[in-house]
Coordinates of C-alpha atoms and ligand atoms in Angstrom, one line a residue:
M1 CA 0.0 0.0 0.0
D2 CA 1.3 3.5 -0.8
T3 CA 2.4 6.0 1.8
I4 CA 2.6 9.8 1.4
I5 CA 5.6 11.4 3.2
I6 CA 5.5 15.1 3.9
R7 CA 8.3 17.2 5.5
G8 CA 6.3 20.1 6.7
G9 CA 7.0 23.8 7.4
K10 CA 7.4 25.1 3.9
P11 CA 5.0 27.9 2.8
L12 CA 3.1 26.9 -0.3
V13 CA 3.2 29.6 -3.0
G14 CA 2.0 29.6 -6.6
T15 CA -0.8 28.6 -8.9
V16 CA -2.6 25.3 -9.5
E17 CA -5.5 24.4 -11.8
A18 CA -8.7 22.9 -10.4
S19 CA -9.6 19.5 -11.9
G20 CA -13.1 18.5 -12.9
A21 CA -15.3 17.5 -9.9
K22 CA -15.5 13.8 -9.0
N23 CA -19.0 14.2 -7.6
A24 CA -20.2 16.0 -10.7
A25 CA -18.6 13.5 -13.1
L26 CA -20.0 10.4 -11.5
P27 CA -23.7 11.1 -12.1
L28 CA -22.9 12.6 -15.5
L29 CA -21.3 9.3 -16.5
A30 CA -24.3 7.3 -15.2
A31 CA -26.6 9.5 -17.3
A32 CA -25.0 8.1 -20.4
I33 CA -27.1 5.0 -19.8
L34 CA -30.2 7.0 -20.9
A35 CA -28.6 8.4 -24.1
D36 CA -29.4 6.8 -27.5
G37 CA -26.0 7.9 -28.9
P38 CA -22.4 8.5 -27.7
V39 CA -21.8 11.2 -25.1
T40 CA -18.4 13.0 -24.9
Y41 CA -17.3 14.4 -21.6
R42 CA -14.7 17.2 -21.1
R43 CA -12.7 17.7 -17.9
V44 CA -13.3 14.3 -16.4
P45 CA -10.7 13.9 -13.6
H46 CA -8.4 10.8 -13.6
L47 CA -9.4 9.3 -10.3
R48 CA -10.1 5.9 -8.9
D49 CA -13.8 6.5 -8.5
I50 CA -14.1 7.5 -12.1
S51 CA -12.3 4.3 -13.2
T52 CA -14.8 2.4 -11.1
M53 CA -17.7 4.0 -12.8
M54 CA -16.1 3.4 -16.2
T55 CA -15.6 -0.3 -15.3
L56 CA -19.2 -0.5 -14.2
L57 CA -20.5 0.9 -17.5
A58 CA -18.2 -1.3 -19.5
Y59 CA -19.4 -4.3 -17.4
Q60 CA -22.9 -3.5 -18.6
G61 CA -21.7 -3.6 -22.2
A62 CA -21.0 0.1 -22.9
H63 CA -18.1 1.3 -25.0
V64 CA -16.0 3.6 -22.8
H65 CA -12.7 5.2 -23.6
F66 CA -10.5 8.3 -23.0
D67 CA -9.1 9.9 -26.2
D68 CA -5.7 11.7 -26.6
Q69 CA -7.3 15.1 -25.6
S70 CA -8.4 13.6 -22.3
C71 CA -12.1 13.6 -23.4
L72 CA -14.1 10.6 -22.2
H73 CA -16.5 8.9 -24.7
I74 CA -19.3 6.7 -23.6
D75 CA -21.6 4.9 -25.9
T76 CA -24.2 2.7 -24.0
R77 CA -26.0 1.6 -27.2
P78 CA -24.3 -1.8 -27.2
A79 CA -25.0 -2.3 -23.4
S80 CA -27.6 -4.9 -22.3
K81 CA -26.9 -5.8 -18.6
A82 CA -29.0 -3.8 -16.1
E83 CA -26.8 -4.7 -13.2
A84 CA -24.2 -3.3 -10.7
P85 CA -22.4 -6.1 -9.0
Y86 CA -21.3 -6.1 -5.3
E87 CA -17.6 -6.2 -6.3
L88 CA -17.9 -2.7 -7.8
V89 CA -20.5 -1.2 -5.5
K90 CA -18.5 -2.2 -2.4
T91 CA -15.6 -0.1 -3.6
M92 CA -17.7 2.9 -4.5
R93 CA -21.2 3.7 -3.1
A94 CA -21.9 6.1 -5.8
S95 CA -22.3 3.1 -8.1
A96 CA -25.9 3.2 -6.9
L97 CA -26.3 6.2 -9.2
V98 CA -26.9 3.8 -12.1
L99 CA -30.1 2.4 -10.5
G100 CA -32.4 5.2 -11.7
P101 CA -31.1 5.3 -15.3
L102 CA -31.0 1.5 -15.6
L103 CA -34.6 1.1 -14.4
A104 CA -35.7 3.9 -16.7
R105 CA -34.0 2.4 -19.7
Y106 CA -34.6 -1.4 -19.3
G107 CA -37.7 -1.5 -17.0
H108 CA -35.7 -3.6 -14.5
A109 CA -32.3 -3.4 -12.7
C110 CA -30.3 -5.3 -10.1
V111 CA -28.0 -3.2 -8.1
S112 CA -26.1 -4.3 -5.1
L113 CA -27.2 -2.4 -2.0
P114 CA -24.3 -0.3 -0.7
G115 CA -23.4 -1.1 2.9
G116 CA -22.4 1.5 5.5
C117 CA -19.1 3.3 5.2
A118 CA -16.5 5.0 7.3
I119 CA -18.4 8.3 7.6
G120 CA -21.9 6.9 8.4
A121 CA -24.6 4.4 7.7
R122 CA -25.6 6.2 4.5
P123 CA -28.8 4.3 3.5
I124 CA -30.4 4.8 0.1
D125 CA -34.0 4.5 1.3
M126 CA -35.0 7.8 -0.2
H127 CA -33.8 6.8 -3.6
L128 CA -35.8 3.6 -3.4
K129 CA -39.0 5.3 -2.0
G130 CA -38.8 7.9 -4.9
L131 CA -38.6 5.1 -7.5
E132 CA -41.5 3.3 -5.8
A133 CA -43.5 6.5 -6.0
M134 CA -42.8 6.5 -9.8
G135 CA -44.3 3.0 -10.0
A136 CA -41.4 0.7 -9.5
H137 CA -41.6 -2.5 -7.5
I138 CA -38.6 -2.9 -5.3
E139 CA -37.3 -5.6 -3.1
V140 CA -34.0 -6.4 -1.5
D141 CA -32.8 -10.0 -2.0
Q142 CA -29.4 -11.4 -1.1
G143 CA -27.9 -7.9 -0.7
N144 CA -29.2 -6.7 -4.1
V145 CA -31.9 -4.1 -4.9
I146 CA -34.2 -5.8 -7.5
A147 CA -36.2 -3.1 -9.1
K148 CA -38.9 -3.7 -11.7
A149 CA -41.1 -1.3 -13.7
P150 CA -42.3 -3.4 -16.7
R151 CA -44.8 -0.8 -17.8
G152 CA -42.3 2.1 -17.4
L153 CA -41.8 4.7 -14.8
K154 CA -44.5 7.4 -14.2
G155 CA -44.0 11.0 -13.1
A156 CA -44.7 11.6 -9.4
H157 CA -44.5 14.3 -6.7
I158 CA -41.6 13.4 -4.4
V159 CA -40.8 15.2 -1.2
F160 CA -37.4 14.2 0.2
D161 CA -37.5 13.8 4.1
Q162 CA -33.9 15.1 4.1
V163 CA -31.7 16.7 1.4
T164 CA -29.9 14.0 -0.5
V165 CA -27.4 14.8 -3.3
T166 CA -27.2 11.4 -5.1
G167 CA -30.9 10.7 -4.3
T168 CA -31.9 13.9 -6.1
E169 CA -29.6 12.9 -9.0
N170 CA -30.8 9.4 -9.2
L171 CA -34.5 10.4 -9.4
M172 CA -33.8 13.3 -11.8
M173 CA -32.2 10.8 -14.2
A174 CA -35.0 8.3 -13.8
A175 CA -37.6 11.1 -14.3
T176 CA -35.9 12.4 -17.5
V177 CA -37.4 9.6 -19.6
A178 CA -40.5 8.7 -17.3
E179 CA -44.0 9.3 -18.5
G180 CA -45.3 12.7 -17.4
E181 CA -44.1 15.2 -14.9
T182 CA -42.0 14.7 -11.8
I183 CA -41.6 17.2 -9.1
L184 CA -38.7 16.8 -6.6
D185 CA -39.3 18.9 -3.5
N186 CA -36.6 19.5 -0.8
A187 CA -34.2 18.7 -3.6
A188 CA -30.4 19.1 -3.2
R189 CA -29.1 22.4 -4.6
E190 CA -25.5 21.4 -4.9
P191 CA -23.6 22.7 -8.0
E192 CA -23.1 19.0 -9.0
V193 CA -26.9 18.6 -9.2
V194 CA -27.1 21.8 -11.4
N195 CA -24.3 20.4 -13.6
L196 CA -26.3 17.2 -14.1
A197 CA -29.5 19.1 -14.9
E198 CA -27.8 21.4 -17.4
S199 CA -26.1 18.5 -19.1
L200 CA -29.2 16.4 -19.3
R201 CA -31.0 19.4 -20.8
A202 CA -28.2 19.7 -23.4
L203 CA -28.9 16.1 -24.4
G204 CA -32.6 16.8 -24.8
A205 CA -34.2 16.5 -21.3
D206 CA -36.9 18.9 -20.1
I207 CA -35.8 20.0 -16.6
E208 CA -36.2 23.3 -14.7
G209 CA -35.6 24.6 -11.2
E210 CA -32.1 23.1 -10.6
G211 CA -30.3 25.0 -8.0
T212 CA -33.5 25.6 -6.1
N213 CA -35.2 23.1 -3.7
R214 CA -38.0 22.3 -6.3
I215 CA -36.9 20.6 -9.5
I216 CA -39.5 19.9 -12.2
I217 CA -38.8 17.2 -14.8
R218 CA -41.1 16.6 -17.7
G219 CA -40.4 13.2 -19.2
V220 CA -39.2 12.9 -22.8
S221 CA -39.1 9.9 -25.0
G222 CA -35.3 9.7 -24.9
I223 CA -32.1 11.8 -24.7
H224 CA -29.6 11.9 -27.5
E225 CA -25.8 12.1 -28.1
G226 CA -23.9 15.2 -27.3
E227 CA -21.0 16.8 -25.4
V228 CA -21.0 17.9 -21.7
E229 CA -18.4 19.5 -19.4
V230 CA -17.7 18.6 -15.8
I231 CA -17.6 21.6 -13.4
P232 CA -14.5 22.4 -11.4
D233 CA -14.0 20.5 -8.2
R234 CA -15.0 22.9 -5.4
I235 CA -13.7 20.6 -2.7
E236 CA -10.3 20.1 -4.4
T237 CA -10.1 23.9 -5.0
A238 CA -10.7 24.7 -1.3
T239 CA -8.2 22.0 -0.2
Y240 CA -5.4 23.7 -2.2
L241 CA -6.4 27.1 -0.9
A242 CA -6.3 25.6 2.6
A243 CA -2.8 24.2 1.9
G244 CA -1.6 27.8 1.2
I245 CA -3.4 29.1 4.3
I246 CA -2.1 26.5 6.7
T247 CA 1.5 27.0 5.6
N248 CA 1.2 30.8 5.7
G249 CA 1.7 30.9 1.9
D250 CA 0.0 32.4 -1.1
V251 CA -1.9 30.1 -3.3
T252 CA -4.1 30.8 -6.4
V253 CA -6.4 28.2 -7.8
T254 CA -7.4 28.8 -11.5
H255 CA -10.2 27.2 -13.6
A256 CA -12.2 27.4 -10.4
E257 CA -15.8 28.5 -9.7
P258 CA -15.8 31.0 -6.8
G259 CA -19.6 31.1 -6.7
H260 CA -19.6 27.4 -5.6
L261 CA -17.5 28.1 -2.5
E262 CA -19.3 31.1 -0.9
A263 CA -19.7 29.5 2.6
F264 CA -16.1 28.4 2.7
I265 CA -14.8 31.8 1.5
A266 CA -16.9 33.6 4.1
R267 CA -15.6 31.5 6.9
I268 CA -11.9 31.7 5.9
R269 CA -12.3 35.5 5.6
D270 CA -13.8 35.5 9.2
A271 CA -10.6 33.6 10.2
G272 CA -8.5 36.4 8.9
V273 CA -7.5 35.1 5.4
Q274 CA -7.2 37.7 2.6
V275 CA -9.2 36.3 -0.3
E276 CA -9.1 37.7 -3.9
I277 CA -11.7 36.5 -6.2
G278 CA -11.4 36.5 -10.0
E279 CA -13.9 35.3 -12.6
H280 CA -12.5 31.8 -12.5
S281 CA -9.8 32.0 -9.8
I282 CA -9.4 32.4 -6.1
R283 CA -6.2 33.6 -4.3
C284 CA -5.7 33.3 -0.6
R285 CA -3.0 34.9 1.6
C286 CA -2.6 35.3 5.3
N287 CA -1.5 38.3 7.3
G288 CA -0.6 36.8 10.7
P289 CA -2.2 33.9 12.5
L290 CA -5.7 32.6 11.9
V291 CA -8.5 33.2 14.5
G292 CA -10.9 30.5 15.6
V293 CA -14.2 30.4 13.7
N294 CA -17.2 28.2 14.3
I295 CA -18.8 26.2 11.5
H296 CA -21.6 23.7 11.1
T297 CA -22.0 21.7 8.0
M298 CA -25.2 22.0 6.0
P299 CA -26.5 21.1 2.5
H300 CA -25.5 23.6 -0.2
P301 CA -25.3 26.6 0.0
G302 CA -24.3 25.9 3.6
F303 CA -20.8 24.9 4.7
P304 CA -20.0 21.6 2.9
T305 CA -19.4 18.5 5.0
D306 CA -16.7 17.5 2.4
L307 CA -14.7 20.5 3.7
Q308 CA -15.2 20.0 7.4
A309 CA -12.1 17.9 8.0
Q310 CA -9.9 20.4 6.0
F311 CA -11.3 23.4 7.9
M312 CA -10.6 21.6 11.2
A313 CA -7.0 21.2 10.2
L314 CA -6.8 25.0 9.7
M315 CA -8.5 25.6 13.1
T316 CA -5.9 23.4 14.9
L317 CA -3.5 26.3 14.4
A318 CA -5.8 29.2 14.9
R319 CA -5.9 31.6 17.9
G320 CA -8.7 30.7 20.3
T321 CA -11.4 28.1 20.1
S322 CA -13.4 26.9 17.2
I323 CA -16.6 24.8 17.5
I324 CA -17.2 22.5 14.5
R325 CA -20.6 20.8 14.2
E326 CA -21.1 18.0 11.7
T327 CA -24.8 17.7 10.9
I328 CA -24.8 15.6 7.7
F329 CA -22.9 12.4 8.6
E330 CA -22.9 10.8 12.0
N331 CA -19.3 9.5 12.0
R332 CA -17.3 12.1 10.1
F333 CA -14.7 12.8 12.8
M334 CA -12.2 10.0 12.0
H335 CA -9.5 12.6 11.4
V336 CA -9.8 14.0 14.9
Q337 CA -7.7 11.3 16.7
E338 CA -5.1 11.4 14.0
L339 CA -4.8 15.3 14.2
V340 CA -4.5 14.8 18.0
R341 CA -1.5 12.5 17.4
M342 CA 0.1 15.4 15.6
G343 CA -0.4 17.7 18.6
A344 CA -3.8 19.2 18.0
D345 CA -6.1 20.0 20.9
I346 CA -9.5 18.7 20.0
K347 CA -12.3 17.4 22.2
L348 CA -15.3 15.5 20.8
D349 CA -18.8 15.8 22.2
G350 CA -21.3 13.9 20.0
N351 CA -21.5 15.7 16.6
T352 CA -19.4 18.6 17.9
A353 CA -15.6 19.1 17.9
I354 CA -14.1 21.7 20.1
V355 CA -10.8 22.8 18.7
N356 CA -8.4 24.9 20.8
G357 CA -5.7 26.3 18.6
V358 CA -2.1 25.3 19.4
E359 CA 1.2 27.0 18.5
S360 CA 2.4 24.2 16.2
L361 CA 1.8 20.6 15.0
S362 CA 4.5 17.9 14.9
G363 CA 4.9 15.3 12.2
A364 CA 3.7 11.8 13.0
P365 CA 2.8 8.5 11.3
V366 CA -1.0 8.8 10.7
M367 CA -3.6 6.8 8.9
A368 CA -6.1 8.0 6.3
T369 CA -9.6 6.7 7.0
D370 CA -11.7 8.3 4.3
L371 CA -11.2 10.7 1.5
R372 CA -11.6 14.1 3.1
A373 CA -10.1 12.9 6.5
S374 CA -7.0 12.1 4.4
A375 CA -6.9 15.6 2.9
S376 CA -7.0 17.1 6.4
L377 CA -4.0 15.0 7.3
V378 CA -2.1 16.2 4.3
L379 CA -2.8 19.8 5.3
A380 CA -1.7 19.2 8.9
G381 CA 1.4 17.4 7.6
L382 CA 2.3 20.4 5.4
A383 CA 2.2 22.7 8.4
A384 CA 3.8 20.4 11.0
R385 CA 7.4 20.4 12.1
G386 CA 9.2 17.3 10.9
E387 CA 8.0 14.3 8.9
T388 CA 4.4 13.0 8.5
R389 CA 3.8 9.6 7.0
I390 CA 0.2 9.0 5.8
S391 CA -0.7 5.4 5.2
R392 CA -3.7 4.0 3.4
V393 CA -3.6 6.8 0.8
Y394 CA -5.8 4.9 -1.6
H395 CA -8.5 7.0 0.0
I396 CA -6.9 10.2 -1.3
D397 CA -6.6 8.7 -4.8
R398 CA -10.4 8.3 -4.9
G399 CA -10.9 12.1 -5.0
Y400 CA -7.6 14.0 -5.6
E401 CA -6.0 13.9 -9.0
R402 CA -2.2 13.8 -8.8
I403 CA -2.2 15.4 -5.4
E404 CA 1.5 15.1 -4.7
E405 CA 2.4 16.5 -8.1
K406 CA 0.1 19.5 -7.6
M407 CA 1.4 20.1 -4.0
Q408 CA 5.0 19.9 -5.2
K409 CA 4.2 22.5 -7.9
L410 CA 3.3 24.8 -5.0
G411 CA 6.6 24.0 -3.3
A412 CA 5.6 21.3 -0.9
D413 CA 8.1 18.7 0.2
I414 CA 5.8 15.7 -0.4
E415 CA 6.4 12.3 -2.1
R416 CA 4.7 9.0 -2.5
H417 CA 6.3 5.7 -1.7
S418 CA 4.7 2.5 -2.9
G419 CA 4.4 -0.9 -1.4
S420 CA 5.0 -2.6 1.9
E421 CA 8.8 -1.9 1.7
T422 CA 8.0 1.8 2.5
W423 CA 6.0 0.6 5.5
M424 CA 9.0 -1.3 6.8
K425 CA 11.2 1.7 6.2
G426 CA 8.7 3.7 8.1
I427 CA 8.9 1.4 11.1
M428 CA 12.7 1.6 11.0
A429 CA 12.8 5.4 10.5
N430 CA 10.4 5.8 13.5
G431 CA 12.4 3.5 15.7
Ligands
LIG501 N1 -29.6 9.8 3.6 C1 -30.5 8.9 4.0 N2 -31.2 8.2 3.1 C2 -31.0 8.3 1.7 C3 -30.0 9.2 1.3 C4 -29.3 9.9 2.2 O1 -30.8 8.8 5.2 O2 -31.7 7.6 1.0 C5 -28.8 10.6 4.5 C6 -27.3 10.2 4.6 O3 -27.0 9.1 5.4 C7 -26.7 11.5 5.1 C8 -27.6 12.6 4.4 O4 -28.8 11.9 4.1 O5 -26.8 11.6 6.5 C9 -27.1 13.2 3.2 O6 -26.5 12.3 2.3 P1 -26.5 12.4 0.7 O7 -27.4 11.4 0.2 O8 -26.7 13.9 0.4 O9 -25.0 12.0 0.4 P2 -24.6 11.2 -0.9 O10 -25.4 11.7 -2.0 O11 -24.4 9.8 -0.6 C10 -22.9 13.0 -1.8 C11 -21.4 13.1 -2.0 C12 -20.6 13.0 -0.7 C13 -21.1 14.2 0.1 C14 -22.6 14.2 0.3 C15 -23.1 15.4 1.1 C16 -21.3 12.0 -4.2 C17 -20.9 10.9 -5.0 N3 -21.1 11.9 -2.9 O12 -23.1 11.8 -1.1 O13 -19.3 13.1 -1.1 O14 -20.4 14.2 1.3 O15 -23.3 14.1 -0.9 O16 -22.8 16.6 0.4 O17 -21.8 13.0 -4.7 C18 -17.0 12.9 -0.8 O18 -16.8 13.3 -1.9 O19 -16.0 12.7 0.1 C19 -18.3 12.5 -0.3 C20 -18.5 11.7 0.7

């Protein structure tokens, strides 16, 4: 297993380009199931989760390939298998995004039910209830969701009990080719949902209201071939900005979308960071130490749960106390004990972390436990005195494209070592 080794303390300075967003690309790729011709995707990031979705579509019989210009082409016309097997779903929960499109296209689907994951139970009951409201018959057998709608899906009025991002996306895709009108109330307003709605519309769908909590979809007989573009990754963008901030540096992220990061930008400004916003760029600089700021995670446009861990890393070195409340996932504090191993002062009380800023962090061997927790450990390692070794970095590879290369470009002393040999060397080096 790979290890990332960081020798901290160097201010990060310079410019990096945001990659396309993983969480926008995944539903866009699933939407190809509905198209009756090839779909071309621009700005798809090269990530493990994307490869998993490509493998899943290829397993179903689709033609899937990247060309020399880094455009991804998917043609699902040759596909015939309406299935997502456990082997793929267990490595990526977002595989469940194929359920709505498969059921809409074939009238049946068999998708392995995702289990819990490191950050929470994460059921998909609202996806299933929504499909049932559209006329599907659903049962769970031997760990698989077996969905049937032999007479096709029908439009329905669906009110989500709780905001769900992939739930909104799954039902939006199913409704695109259902008979009649579907209204999704209490829908997710995330930029990734908007990207999906705009892309489906470019392929012939009739959708309005994306970006608000009511989305209206009027079913069409089919969607066609075309070209779509993945939006910039707001979480990756903010992670690089945080890398500049935590090292007292000066980082600009280009090809970014500042409008997608308003809550993050407001909170780092409160913490004392100087933020300059361009049309498609964000620059962050610090004038002196950060001050503690409270956050609580919320669906968009609130503070994103996917940035909670990275923000906490910043707050470990801020003056004063910061209260961080996680309201989306019940177990998204796996980074806390690892940050404590690096010298942070953090107390947990249920879904709240109380962070008392310390003068400095010190490098330590730590373990990545999920994607965003790993990113917070990279940030802490960049700021810490001495060497930090992060193991289980396959979590980072799920969501950050060429992370060590991009960090190196900004001046970080960071490298990746592969295999168990590194682990042994790690043991020797750490006595
Ligand atoms: N929930 C239910 N039932 C459902 C669906 C969701 O109880 O049927 C609950 C979840 O357990 C959670 C809350 O509702 O407590 C919100 O979950 P949501 O469905 O919005 O999460 P998701 O769609 O599974 C996406 C992102 C996550 C991101 C969340 C919240 C993708 C592929 N994943 O997950 O991204 O944290 O929205 O914004 O879009 C990440 O990239 O690291 C990541 C975890």
